[in-house]
JSON list of C-alpha atoms and ligand atoms in Angstrom, two decimals:
[
{"chain": "K", "resi": 1, "resn": "MET", "atom": "CA", "xyz": [82.98, 123.52, 99.92]},
{"chain": "K", "resi": 2, "resn": "ASN", "atom": "CA", "xyz": [85.34, 121.09, 99.15]},
{"chain": "K", "resi": 3, "resn": "VAL", "atom": "CA", "xyz": [86.98, 119.52, 95.98]},
{"chain": "K", "resi": 4, "resn": "ILE", "atom": "CA", "xyz": [88.87, 116.49, 95.33]},
{"chain": "K", "resi": 5, "resn": "PHE", "atom": "CA", "xyz": [91.45, 116.44, 92.27]},
{"chain": "K", "resi": 6, "resn": "LEU", "atom": "CA", "xyz": [91.40, 112.63, 91.73]},
{"chain": "K", "resi": 7, "resn": "GLY", "atom": "CA", "xyz": [94.14, 110.85, 88.66]},
{"chain": "K", "resi": 8, "resn": "PRO", "atom": "CA", "xyz": [97.17, 109.34, 88.20]},
{"chain": "K", "resi": 9, "resn": "PRO", "atom": "CA", "xyz": [100.83, 111.30, 88.69]},
{"chain": "K", "resi": 10, "resn": "GLY", "atom": "CA", "xyz": [101.31, 114.13, 85.90]},
{"chain": "K", "resi": 11, "resn": "ALA", "atom": "CA", "xyz": [97.42, 113.88, 84.79]},
{"chain": "K", "resi": 12, "resn": "GLY", "atom": "CA", "xyz": [97.92, 117.83, 85.93]},
{"chain": "K", "resi": 13, "resn": "LYS", "atom": "CA", "xyz": [95.81, 117.86, 89.40]},
{"chain": "K", "resi": 14, "resn": "GLY", "atom": "CA", "xyz": [98.17, 119.99, 90.66]},
{"chain": "K", "resi": 15, "resn": "THR", "atom": "CA", "xyz": [98.68, 122.47, 88.06]},
{"chain": "K", "resi": 16, "resn": "LEU", "atom": "CA", "xyz": [95.07, 122.63, 87.82]},
{"chain": "K", "resi": 17, "resn": "ALA", "atom": "CA", "xyz": [94.01, 123.41, 90.97]},
{"chain": "K", "resi": 18, "resn": "SER", "atom": "CA", "xyz": [96.88, 126.07, 91.51]},
{"chain": "K", "resi": 19, "resn": "ARG", "atom": "CA", "xyz": [95.29, 127.88, 88.58]},
{"chain": "K", "resi": 20, "resn": "LEU", "atom": "CA", "xyz": [92.02, 127.76, 89.67]},
{"chain": "K", "resi": 21, "resn": "VAL", "atom": "CA", "xyz": [92.57, 129.07, 93.42]},
{"chain": "K", "resi": 22, "resn": "ALA", "atom": "CA", "xyz": [92.27, 133.13, 92.73]},
{"chain": "K", "resi": 23, "resn": "SER", "atom": "CA", "xyz": [89.17, 132.35, 90.90]},
{"chain": "K", "resi": 24, "resn": "THR", "atom": "CA", "xyz": [87.38, 129.78, 93.29]},
{"chain": "K", "resi": 25, "resn": "GLY", "atom": "CA", "xyz": [88.52, 131.42, 96.39]},
{"chain": "K", "resi": 26, "resn": "LEU", "atom": "CA", "xyz": [89.68, 127.75, 97.15]},
{"chain": "K", "resi": 27, "resn": "ASP", "atom": "CA", "xyz": [92.46, 126.86, 99.15]},
{"chain": "K", "resi": 28, "resn": "HIS", "atom": "CA", "xyz": [95.04, 124.39, 97.25]},
{"chain": "K", "resi": 29, "resn": "LEU", "atom": "CA", "xyz": [95.83, 121.41, 99.77]},
{"chain": "K", "resi": 30, "resn": "SER", "atom": "CA", "xyz": [98.78, 118.97, 97.99]},
{"chain": "K", "resi": 31, "resn": "THR", "atom": "CA", "xyz": [100.26, 116.25, 99.97]},
{"chain": "K", "resi": 32, "resn": "GLY", "atom": "CA", "xyz": [102.58, 116.01, 97.54]},
{"chain": "K", "resi": 33, "resn": "ASP", "atom": "CA", "xyz": [103.83, 119.12, 97.97]},
{"chain": "K", "resi": 34, "resn": "MET", "atom": "CA", "xyz": [103.20, 119.25, 101.99]},
{"chain": "K", "resi": 35, "resn": "LEU", "atom": "CA", "xyz": [105.87, 116.07, 102.08]},
{"chain": "K", "resi": 36, "resn": "ARG", "atom": "CA", "xyz": [108.36, 117.62, 99.65]},
{"chain": "K", "resi": 37, "resn": "GLU", "atom": "CA", "xyz": [108.43, 120.68, 102.29]},
{"chain": "K", "resi": 38, "resn": "GLU", "atom": "CA", "xyz": [108.57, 118.59, 105.14]},
{"chain": "K", "resi": 39, "resn": "ILE", "atom": "CA", "xyz": [111.93, 116.76, 103.73]},
{"chain": "K", "resi": 40, "resn": "LYS", "atom": "CA", "xyz": [113.21, 120.22, 102.71]},
{"chain": "K", "resi": 41, "resn": "ASN", "atom": "CA", "xyz": [112.74, 120.96, 106.36]},
{"chain": "K", "resi": 42, "resn": "ASN", "atom": "CA", "xyz": [114.56, 117.30, 107.48]},
{"chain": "K", "resi": 43, "resn": "THR", "atom": "CA", "xyz": [111.64, 116.74, 110.11]},
{"chain": "K", "resi": 44, "resn": "GLU", "atom": "CA", "xyz": [110.96, 113.59, 111.41]},
{"chain": "K", "resi": 45, "resn": "LEU", "atom": "CA", "xyz": [108.12, 113.19, 108.57]},
{"chain": "K", "resi": 46, "resn": "GLY", "atom": "CA", "xyz": [109.90, 114.24, 106.01]},
{"chain": "K", "resi": 47, "resn": "LYS", "atom": "CA", "xyz": [112.96, 111.62, 106.73]},
{"chain": "K", "resi": 48, "resn": "GLU", "atom": "CA", "xyz": [109.99, 109.12, 106.87]},
{"chain": "K", "resi": 49, "resn": "ALA", "atom": "CA", "xyz": [108.07, 109.96, 103.92]},
{"chain": "K", "resi": 50, "resn": "LYS", "atom": "CA", "xyz": [111.50, 110.17, 101.66]},
{"chain": "K", "resi": 51, "resn": "GLN", "atom": "CA", "xyz": [112.19, 106.54, 101.51]},
{"chain": "K", "resi": 52, "resn": "TYR", "atom": "CA", "xyz": [108.77, 105.60, 100.29]},
{"chain": "K", "resi": 53, "resn": "ILE", "atom": "CA", "xyz": [108.53, 108.56, 98.09]},
{"chain": "K", "resi": 54, "resn": "ASP", "atom": "CA", "xyz": [111.64, 107.56, 96.63]},
{"chain": "K", "resi": 55, "resn": "GLU", "atom": "CA", "xyz": [110.61, 104.41, 95.58]},
{"chain": "K", "resi": 56, "resn": "GLY", "atom": "CA", "xyz": [107.61, 105.37, 94.33]},
{"chain": "K", "resi": 57, "resn": "LYS", "atom": "CA", "xyz": [105.30, 103.81, 96.97]},
{"chain": "K", "resi": 58, "resn": "LEU", "atom": "CA", "xyz": [102.67, 105.26, 98.93]},
{"chain": "K", "resi": 59, "resn": "VAL", "atom": "CA", "xyz": [103.43, 107.03, 102.37]},
{"chain": "K", "resi": 60, "resn": "PRO", "atom": "CA", "xyz": [101.49, 105.03, 104.98]},
{"chain": "K", "resi": 61, "resn": "ASP", "atom": "CA", "xyz": [98.08, 106.44, 105.81]},
{"chain": "K", "resi": 62, "resn": "THR", "atom": "CA", "xyz": [98.25, 107.24, 109.24]},
{"chain": "K", "resi": 63, "resn": "LEU", "atom": "CA", "xyz": [101.37, 109.74, 108.49]},
{"chain": "K", "resi": 64, "resn": "ILE", "atom": "CA", "xyz": [99.02, 111.25, 105.95]},
{"chain": "K", "resi": 65, "resn": "ILE", "atom": "CA", "xyz": [95.65, 111.78, 108.00]},
{"chain": "K", "resi": 66, "resn": "ASP", "atom": "CA", "xyz": [97.41, 113.04, 110.61]},
{"chain": "K", "resi": 67, "resn": "MET", "atom": "CA", "xyz": [99.29, 115.82, 108.56]},
{"chain": "K", "resi": 68, "resn": "VAL", "atom": "CA", "xyz": [96.05, 116.30, 106.64]},
{"chain": "K", "resi": 69, "resn": "LYS", "atom": "CA", "xyz": [93.77, 116.78, 110.00]},
{"chain": "K", "resi": 70, "resn": "GLN", "atom": "CA", "xyz": [96.49, 119.08, 111.09]},
{"chain": "K", "resi": 71, "resn": "ARG", "atom": "CA", "xyz": [96.66, 121.31, 108.05]},
{"chain": "K", "resi": 72, "resn": "LEU", "atom": "CA", "xyz": [92.63, 121.27, 107.93]},
{"chain": "K", "resi": 73, "resn": "SER", "atom": "CA", "xyz": [92.64, 122.79, 111.50]},
{"chain": "K", "resi": 74, "resn": "HIS", "atom": "CA", "xyz": [94.19, 125.65, 110.46]},
{"chain": "K", "resi": 75, "resn": "THR", "atom": "CA", "xyz": [92.30, 126.31, 107.12]},
{"chain": "K", "resi": 76, "resn": "LYS", "atom": "CA", "xyz": [89.05, 128.21, 106.72]},
{"chain": "K", "resi": 77, "resn": "ALA", "atom": "CA", "xyz": [88.23, 128.25, 103.57]},
{"chain": "K", "resi": 78, "resn": "GLY", "atom": "CA", "xyz": [86.89, 125.65, 101.27]},
{"chain": "K", "resi": 79, "resn": "VAL", "atom": "CA", "xyz": [89.44, 123.17, 99.97]},
{"chain": "K", "resi": 80, "resn": "MET", "atom": "CA", "xyz": [90.76, 121.89, 96.59]},
{"chain": "K", "resi": 81, "resn": "PHE", "atom": "CA", "xyz": [92.28, 118.30, 97.85]},
{"chain": "K", "resi": 82, "resn": "ASP", "atom": "CA", "xyz": [95.32, 117.46, 95.25]},
{"chain": "K", "resi": 83, "resn": "GLY", "atom": "CA", "xyz": [96.96, 114.07, 96.08]},
{"chain": "K", "resi": 84, "resn": "PHE", "atom": "CA", "xyz": [94.76, 113.39, 98.62]},
{"chain": "K", "resi": 85, "resn": "PRO", "atom": "CA", "xyz": [92.77, 110.70, 99.63]},
{"chain": "K", "resi": 86, "resn": "ARG", "atom": "CA", "xyz": [94.69, 108.55, 97.29]},
{"chain": "K", "resi": 87, "resn": "THR", "atom": "CA", "xyz": [93.34, 105.24, 98.89]},
{"chain": "K", "resi": 88, "resn": "VAL", "atom": "CA", "xyz": [90.20, 104.21, 100.60]},
{"chain": "K", "resi": 89, "resn": "ALA", "atom": "CA", "xyz": [91.71, 104.21, 104.00]},
{"chain": "K", "resi": 90, "resn": "GLN", "atom": "CA", "xyz": [92.21, 107.94, 103.59]},
{"chain": "K", "resi": 91, "resn": "ALA", "atom": "CA", "xyz": [88.57, 108.46, 102.21]},
{"chain": "K", "resi": 92, "resn": "LYS", "atom": "CA", "xyz": [86.84, 107.05, 104.90]},
{"chain": "K", "resi": 93, "resn": "ALA", "atom": "CA", "xyz": [88.94, 109.24, 107.26]},
{"chain": "K", "resi": 94, "resn": "LEU", "atom": "CA", "xyz": [88.03, 112.56, 105.06]},
{"chain": "K", "resi": 95, "resn": "ASP", "atom": "CA", "xyz": [84.21, 111.21, 105.38]},
{"chain": "K", "resi": 96, "resn": "GLY", "atom": "CA", "xyz": [85.07, 111.46, 108.98]},
{"chain": "K", "resi": 97, "resn": "ILE", "atom": "CA", "xyz": [86.47, 115.18, 108.90]},
{"chain": "K", "resi": 98, "resn": "THR", "atom": "CA", "xyz": [84.83, 117.15, 106.08]},
{"chain": "K", "resi": 99, "resn": "THR", "atom": "CA", "xyz": [82.11, 117.07, 103.56]},
{"chain": "K", "resi": 100, "resn": "ILE", "atom": "CA", "xyz": [83.01, 116.56, 100.10]},
{"chain": "K", "resi": 101, "resn": "ASP", "atom": "CA", "xyz": [80.94, 118.50, 97.21]},
{"chain": "K", "resi": 102, "resn": "ALA", "atom": "CA", "xyz": [82.82, 116.79, 94.16]},
{"chain": "K", "resi": 103, "resn": "VAL", "atom": "CA", "xyz": [85.35, 114.69, 92.73]},
{"chain": "K", "resi": 104, "resn": "ILE", "atom": "CA", "xyz": [87.11, 115.47, 89.46]},
{"chain": "K", "resi": 105, "resn": "ASN", "atom": "CA", "xyz": [88.21, 112.33, 88.10]},
{"chain": "K", "resi": 106, "resn": "LEU", "atom": "CA", "xyz": [91.28, 113.32, 85.50]},
{"chain": "K", "resi": 107, "resn": "SER", "atom": "CA", "xyz": [91.97, 110.43, 82.95]},
{"chain": "K", "resi": 108, "resn": "THR", "atom": "CA", "xyz": [95.18, 109.74, 80.87]},
{"chain": "K", "resi": 109, "resn": "THR", "atom": "CA", "xyz": [97.24, 106.72, 80.07]},
{"chain": "K", "resi": 110, "resn": "VAL", "atom": "CA", "xyz": [100.47, 105.94, 80.85]},
{"chain": "K", "resi": 111, "resn": "ASN", "atom": "CA", "xyz": [102.50, 106.80, 77.95]},
{"chain": "K", "resi": 112, "resn": "VAL", "atom": "CA", "xyz": [101.02, 110.47, 78.53]},
{"chain": "K", "resi": 113, "resn": "VAL", "atom": "CA", "xyz": [101.78, 110.30, 81.69]},
{"chain": "K", "resi": 114, "resn": "ILE", "atom": "CA", "xyz": [105.62, 109.10, 80.98]},
{"chain": "K", "resi": 115, "resn": "ASP", "atom": "CA", "xyz": [105.70, 112.26, 78.35]},
{"chain": "K", "resi": 116, "resn": "ARG", "atom": "CA", "xyz": [104.70, 114.60, 80.91]},
{"chain": "K", "resi": 117, "resn": "ILE", "atom": "CA", "xyz": [106.07, 113.74, 83.71]},
{"chain": "K", "resi": 118, "resn": "GLY", "atom": "CA", "xyz": [109.72, 113.07, 81.84]},
{"chain": "K", "resi": 119, "resn": "GLY", "atom": "CA", "xyz": [109.87, 116.90, 81.23]},
{"chain": "K", "resi": 120, "resn": "ARG", "atom": "CA", "xyz": [108.30, 118.43, 84.40]},
{"chain": "K", "resi": 121, "resn": "ARG", "atom": "CA", "xyz": [110.73, 121.08, 86.32]},
{"chain": "K", "resi": 122, "resn": "LEU", "atom": "CA", "xyz": [109.84, 122.87, 89.73]},
{"chain": "K", "resi": 123, "resn": "CYS", "atom": "CA", "xyz": [110.75, 125.66, 91.18]},
{"chain": "K", "resi": 124, "resn": "LYS", "atom": "CA", "xyz": [113.14, 125.01, 94.37]},
{"chain": "K", "resi": 125, "resn": "GLN", "atom": "CA", "xyz": [111.74, 127.90, 95.81]},
{"chain": "K", "resi": 126, "resn": "CYS", "atom": "CA", "xyz": [107.90, 128.23, 95.29]},
{"chain": "K", "resi": 127, "resn": "GLY", "atom": "CA", "xyz": [107.01, 124.79, 93.89]},
{"chain": "K", "resi": 128, "resn": "ALA", "atom": "CA", "xyz": [105.47, 126.42, 90.49]},
{"chain": "K", "resi": 129, "resn": "VAL", "atom": "CA", "xyz": [105.32, 123.53, 88.17]},
{"chain": "K", "resi": 130, "resn": "TYR", "atom": "CA", "xyz": [106.86, 124.00, 84.64]},
{"chain": "K", "resi": 131, "resn": "ASN", "atom": "CA", "xyz": [107.61, 121.52, 81.59]},
{"chain": "K", "resi": 132, "resn": "VAL", "atom": "CA", "xyz": [110.93, 121.72, 79.30]},
{"chain": "K", "resi": 133, "resn": "SER", "atom": "CA", "xyz": [108.21, 121.28, 76.04]},
{"chain": "K", "resi": 134, "resn": "TRP", "atom": "CA", "xyz": [107.09, 124.90, 76.91]},
{"chain": "K", "resi": 135, "resn": "TYR", "atom": "CA", "xyz": [109.29, 126.47, 78.88]},
{"chain": "K", "resi": 136, "resn": "SER", "atom": "CA", "xyz": [112.99, 126.28, 78.20]},
{"chain": "K", "resi": 137, "resn": "LYS", "atom": "CA", "xyz": [114.39, 128.63, 81.09]},
{"chain": "K", "resi": 138, "resn": "SER", "atom": "CA", "xyz": [116.21, 127.12, 84.23]},
{"chain": "K", "resi": 139, "resn": "LEU", "atom": "CA", "xyz": [114.90, 129.78, 86.23]},
{"chain": "K", "resi": 140, "resn": "CYS", "atom": "CA", "xyz": [111.67, 130.42, 87.70]},
{"chain": "K", "resi": 141, "resn": "GLU", "atom": "CA", "xyz": [109.65, 133.16, 86.02]},
{"chain": "K", "resi": 142, "resn": "LYS", "atom": "CA", "xyz": [107.56, 133.83, 89.06]},
{"chain": "K", "resi": 143, "resn": "CYS", "atom": "CA", "xyz": [110.28, 134.31, 91.84]},
{"chain": "K", "resi": 144, "resn": "GLY", "atom": "CA", "xyz": [113.49, 133.59, 89.84]},
{"chain": "K", "resi": 145, "resn": "GLY", "atom": "CA", "xyz": [114.01, 130.82, 91.82]},
{"chain": "K", "resi": 146, "resn": "GLU", "atom": "CA", "xyz": [115.95, 127.70, 90.38]},
{"chain": "K", "resi": 147, "resn": "LEU", "atom": "CA", "xyz": [114.00, 124.68, 88.34]},
{"chain": "K", "resi": 148, "resn": "TYR", "atom": "CA", "xyz": [114.87, 121.26, 89.34]},
{"chain": "K", "resi": 149, "resn": "THR", "atom": "CA", "xyz": [113.66, 117.80, 88.73]},
{"chain": "K", "resi": 150, "resn": "ARG", "atom": "CA", "xyz": [112.04, 115.90, 91.06]},
{"chain": "K", "resi": 151, "resn": "ALA", "atom": "CA", "xyz": [113.49, 112.69, 92.58]},
{"chain": "K", "resi": 152, "resn": "ASP", "atom": "CA", "xyz": [110.49, 110.39, 91.74]},
{"chain": "K", "resi": 153, "resn": "ASP", "atom": "CA", "xyz": [110.47, 111.58, 88.20]},
{"chain": "K", "resi": 154, "resn": "THR", "atom": "CA", "xyz": [112.55, 109.24, 86.64]},
{"chain": "K", "resi": 155, "resn": "GLU", "atom": "CA", "xyz": [110.60, 106.73, 84.00]},
{"chain": "K", "resi": 156, "resn": "GLU", "atom": "CA", "xyz": [111.00, 103.57, 86.24]},
{"chain": "K", "resi": 157, "resn": "THR", "atom": "CA", "xyz": [109.75, 105.28, 89.53]},
{"chain": "K", "resi": 158, "resn": "ILE", "atom": "CA", "xyz": [107.10, 106.66, 87.19]},
{"chain": "K", "resi": 159, "resn": "LYS", "atom": "CA", "xyz": [106.01, 103.25, 85.76]},
{"chain": "K", "resi": 160, "resn": "LYS", "atom": "CA", "xyz": [105.96, 102.47, 89.40]},
{"chain": "K", "resi": 161, "resn": "ARG", "atom": "CA", "xyz": [103.68, 105.01, 91.03]},
{"chain": "K", "resi": 162, "resn": "PHE", "atom": "CA", "xyz": [101.31, 104.60, 87.93]},
{"chain": "K", "resi": 163, "resn": "ASP", "atom": "CA", "xyz": [100.71, 101.13, 89.22]},
{"chain": "K", "resi": 164, "resn": "VAL", "atom": "CA", "xyz": [100.16, 101.97, 92.69]},
{"chain": "K", "resi": 165, "resn": "TYR", "atom": "CA", "xyz": [97.82, 104.39, 91.38]},
{"chain": "K", "resi": 166, "resn": "LEU", "atom": "CA", "xyz": [95.99, 101.65, 89.31]},
{"chain": "K", "resi": 167, "resn": "ALA", "atom": "CA", "xyz": [95.97, 99.25, 92.25]},
{"chain": "K", "resi": 168, "resn": "GLU", "atom": "CA", "xyz": [95.45, 101.63, 95.53]},
{"chain": "K", "resi": 169, "resn": "THR", "atom": "CA", "xyz": [93.59, 105.21, 94.16]},
{"chain": "K", "resi": 170, "resn": "ALA", "atom": "CA", "xyz": [91.65, 103.84, 90.96]},
{"chain": "K", "resi": 171, "resn": "PRO", "atom": "CA", "xyz": [89.36, 102.14, 93.44]},
{"chain": "K", "resi": 172, "resn": "LEU", "atom": "CA", "xyz": [88.24, 105.57, 94.89]},
{"chain": "K", "resi": 173, "resn": "ILE", "atom": "CA", "xyz": [86.56, 106.38, 91.44]},
{"chain": "K", "resi": 174, "resn": "ASP", "atom": "CA", "xyz": [83.94, 103.96, 92.44]},
{"chain": "K", "resi": 175, "resn": "TYR", "atom": "CA", "xyz": [83.72, 104.58, 96.15]},
{"chain": "K", "resi": 176, "resn": "TYR", "atom": "CA", "xyz": [82.80, 108.53, 94.98]},
{"chain": "K", "resi": 177, "resn": "ARG", "atom": "CA", "xyz": [80.84, 107.33, 91.96]},
{"chain": "K", "resi": 178, "resn": "ASP", "atom": "CA", "xyz": [78.59, 105.61, 94.74]},
{"chain": "K", "resi": 179, "resn": "LYS", "atom": "CA", "xyz": [78.12, 108.97, 96.46]},
{"chain": "K", "resi": 180, "resn": "GLN", "atom": "CA", "xyz": [77.26, 110.71, 93.05]},
{"chain": "K", "resi": 181, "resn": "LEU", "atom": "CA", "xyz": [80.19, 113.06, 92.94]},
{"chain": "K", "resi": 182, "resn": "VAL", "atom": "CA", "xyz": [82.52, 112.54, 90.42]},
{"chain": "K", "resi": 183, "resn": "HIS", "atom": "CA", "xyz": [82.74, 114.47, 87.34]},
{"chain": "K", "resi": 184, "resn": "ASP", "atom": "CA", "xyz": [85.25, 112.94, 84.30]},
{"chain": "K", "resi": 185, "resn": "ILE", "atom": "CA", "xyz": [87.45, 114.99, 82.79]},
{"chain": "K", "resi": 186, "resn": "ASP", "atom": "CA", "xyz": [89.74, 114.15, 80.18]},
{"chain": "K", "resi": 187, "resn": "ALA", "atom": "CA", "xyz": [93.15, 115.14, 81.40]},
{"chain": "K", "resi": 188, "resn": "ASN", "atom": "CA", "xyz": [94.70, 115.09, 77.57]},
{"chain": "K", "resi": 189, "resn": "GLY", "atom": "CA", "xyz": [92.70, 118.14, 76.67]},
{"chain": "K", "resi": 190, "resn": "ASP", "atom": "CA", "xyz": [92.89, 121.88, 76.21]},
{"chain": "K", "resi": 191, "resn": "ILE", "atom": "CA", "xyz": [94.39, 123.59, 79.86]},
{"chain": "K", "resi": 192, "resn": "GLN", "atom": "CA", "xyz": [91.80, 126.61, 79.37]},
{"chain": "K", "resi": 193, "resn": "GLU", "atom": "CA", "xyz": [88.80, 123.94, 78.37]},
{"chain": "K", "resi": 194, "resn": "LYS", "atom": "CA", "xyz": [89.80, 121.50, 81.27]},
{"chain": "K", "resi": 195, "resn": "ILE", "atom": "CA", "xyz": [89.86, 125.09, 83.45]},
{"chain": "K", "resi": 196, "resn": "ASP", "atom": "CA", "xyz": [86.79, 126.50, 82.08]},
{"chain": "K", "resi": 197, "resn": "ALA", "atom": "CA", "xyz": [85.03, 122.94, 82.71]},
{"chain": "K", "resi": 198, "resn": "ILE", "atom": "CA", "xyz": [86.27, 122.66, 86.59]},
{"chain": "K", "resi": 199, "resn": "SER", "atom": "CA", "xyz": [85.39, 125.82, 87.10]},
{"chain": "K", "resi": 200, "resn": "ALA", "atom": "CA", "xyz": [81.60, 125.29, 85.86]},
{"chain": "K", "resi": 201, "resn": "ILE", "atom": "CA", "xyz": [81.30, 122.09, 88.10]},
{"chain": "K", "resi": 202, "resn": "ILE", "atom": "CA", "xyz": [82.51, 123.91, 91.16]},
{"chain": "K", "resi": 203, "resn": "GLU", "atom": "CA", "xyz": [80.20, 126.69, 90.60]},
{"chain": "K", "resi": 204, "resn": "SER", "atom": "CA", "xyz": [77.53, 124.25, 89.82]},
{"chain": "K", "resi": 205, "resn": "VAL", "atom": "CA", "xyz": [78.08, 122.30, 93.17]},
{"chain": "K", "resi": 206, "resn": "LYS", "atom": "CA", "xyz": [78.73, 125.71, 95.31]},
{"chain": "Z", "resi": 301, "resn": "LIG", "atom": "P1", "xyz": [102.36, 113.83, 94.16]},
{"chain": "Z", "resi": 301, "resn": "LIG", "atom": "O1", "xyz": [103.19, 115.34, 94.24]},
{"chain": "Z", "resi": 301, "resn": "LIG", "atom": "O2", "xyz": [100.94, 114.19, 94.37]},
{"chain": "Z", "resi": 301, "resn": "LIG", "atom": "O3", "xyz": [102.80, 113.40, 92.93]},
{"chain": "Z", "resi": 301, "resn": "LIG", "atom": "O4", "xyz": [103.45, 113.38, 95.58]},
{"chain": "Z", "resi": 301, "resn": "LIG", "atom": "C1", "xyz": [104.52, 112.54, 95.74]},
{"chain": "Z", "resi": 301, "resn": "LIG", "atom": "C2", "xyz": [104.49, 111.03, 96.26]},
{"chain": "Z", "resi": 301, "resn": "LIG", "atom": "O5", "xyz": [104.27, 111.64, 97.49]},
{"chain": "Z", "resi": 301, "resn": "LIG", "atom": "C3", "xyz": [103.64, 110.03, 96.11]},
{"chain": "Z", "resi": 301, "resn": "LIG", "atom": "O6", "xyz": [104.44, 109.19, 94.90]},
{"chain": "Z", "resi": 301, "resn": "LIG", "atom": "C4", "xyz": [103.85, 109.64, 97.39]},
{"chain": "Z", "resi": 301, "resn": "LIG", "atom": "O7", "xyz": [105.26, 108.66, 97.41]},
{"chain": "Z", "resi": 301, "resn": "LIG", "atom": "C5", "xyz": [103.62, 110.88, 98.38]},
{"chain": "Z", "resi": 301, "resn": "LIG", "atom": "N1", "xyz": [102.35, 110.71, 98.87]},
{"chain": "Z", "resi": 301, "resn": "LIG", "atom": "C6", "xyz": [101.47, 112.22, 98.24]},
{"chain": "Z", "resi": 301, "resn": "LIG", "atom": "N2", "xyz": [100.64, 111.96, 98.89]},
{"chain": "Z", "resi": 301, "resn": "LIG", "atom": "C7", "xyz": [100.31, 111.03, 99.30]},
{"chain": "Z", "resi": 301, "resn": "LIG", "atom": "C8", "xyz": [98.83, 110.47, 99.91]},
{"chain": "Z", "resi": 301, "resn": "LIG", "atom": "N3", "xyz": [97.80, 110.97, 99.78]},
{"chain": "Z", "resi": 301, "resn": "LIG", "atom": "N4", "xyz": [99.19, 109.05, 100.40]},
{"chain": "Z", "resi": 301, "resn": "LIG", "atom": "C9", "xyz": [100.50, 108.60, 100.48]},
{"chain": "Z", "resi": 301, "resn": "LIG", "atom": "N5", "xyz": [101.66, 108.94, 99.76]},
{"chain": "Z", "resi": 301, "resn": "LIG", "atom": "C10", "xyz": [101.20, 110.60, 99.35]}
]
């Protein structure tokens, strides 16, 4: 079974999906993480993607779709898609590759997003996500790696990414509502309540 996490940047898609891997047995596929890995490894795809990411723009559909297709060809488990699809063209391409069982729509506002992303820190080694509001150390508690702020987590780029979300990704809510796949979750709620609610949704569509 496959689940999509939909929502603006900073809605908590990555945090929630990573917290649900162990209990659901689903693979966590984050196109943002995959692109950051390509950039770290200085690949051709990484070099091309970086210019778009740094400006808060979307990476072209063809690059993303090819990258996801390749990754899915190595994946046997069901998948939690985080940050993909982000356009209707990507959603249509995904329909041609696999079946989607549920779409978790995490809703929030631009001000909450700016607050959250502004305090976000990532581990250089394992990619774990922290926020200065609840974690003040400079090293990762999981692997000891150094924490850093993403280059695209500036207030200006966050606003741009939110606008891009509204223009290009939000239409997917109706795309999947028409297919009766959407489950709405308030992204501003308590983390454990959100995990419990999403677990129950995944259980019910399994
Ligand atoms: P994320 O980690 O999901 O916030 O993604 C960071 C950045 O990577 C985005 O702002 C985009 O520039 C790029 N990106 C990630 N996923 C996609 C996608 N599915 N389509 C286009 N660009 C993407």
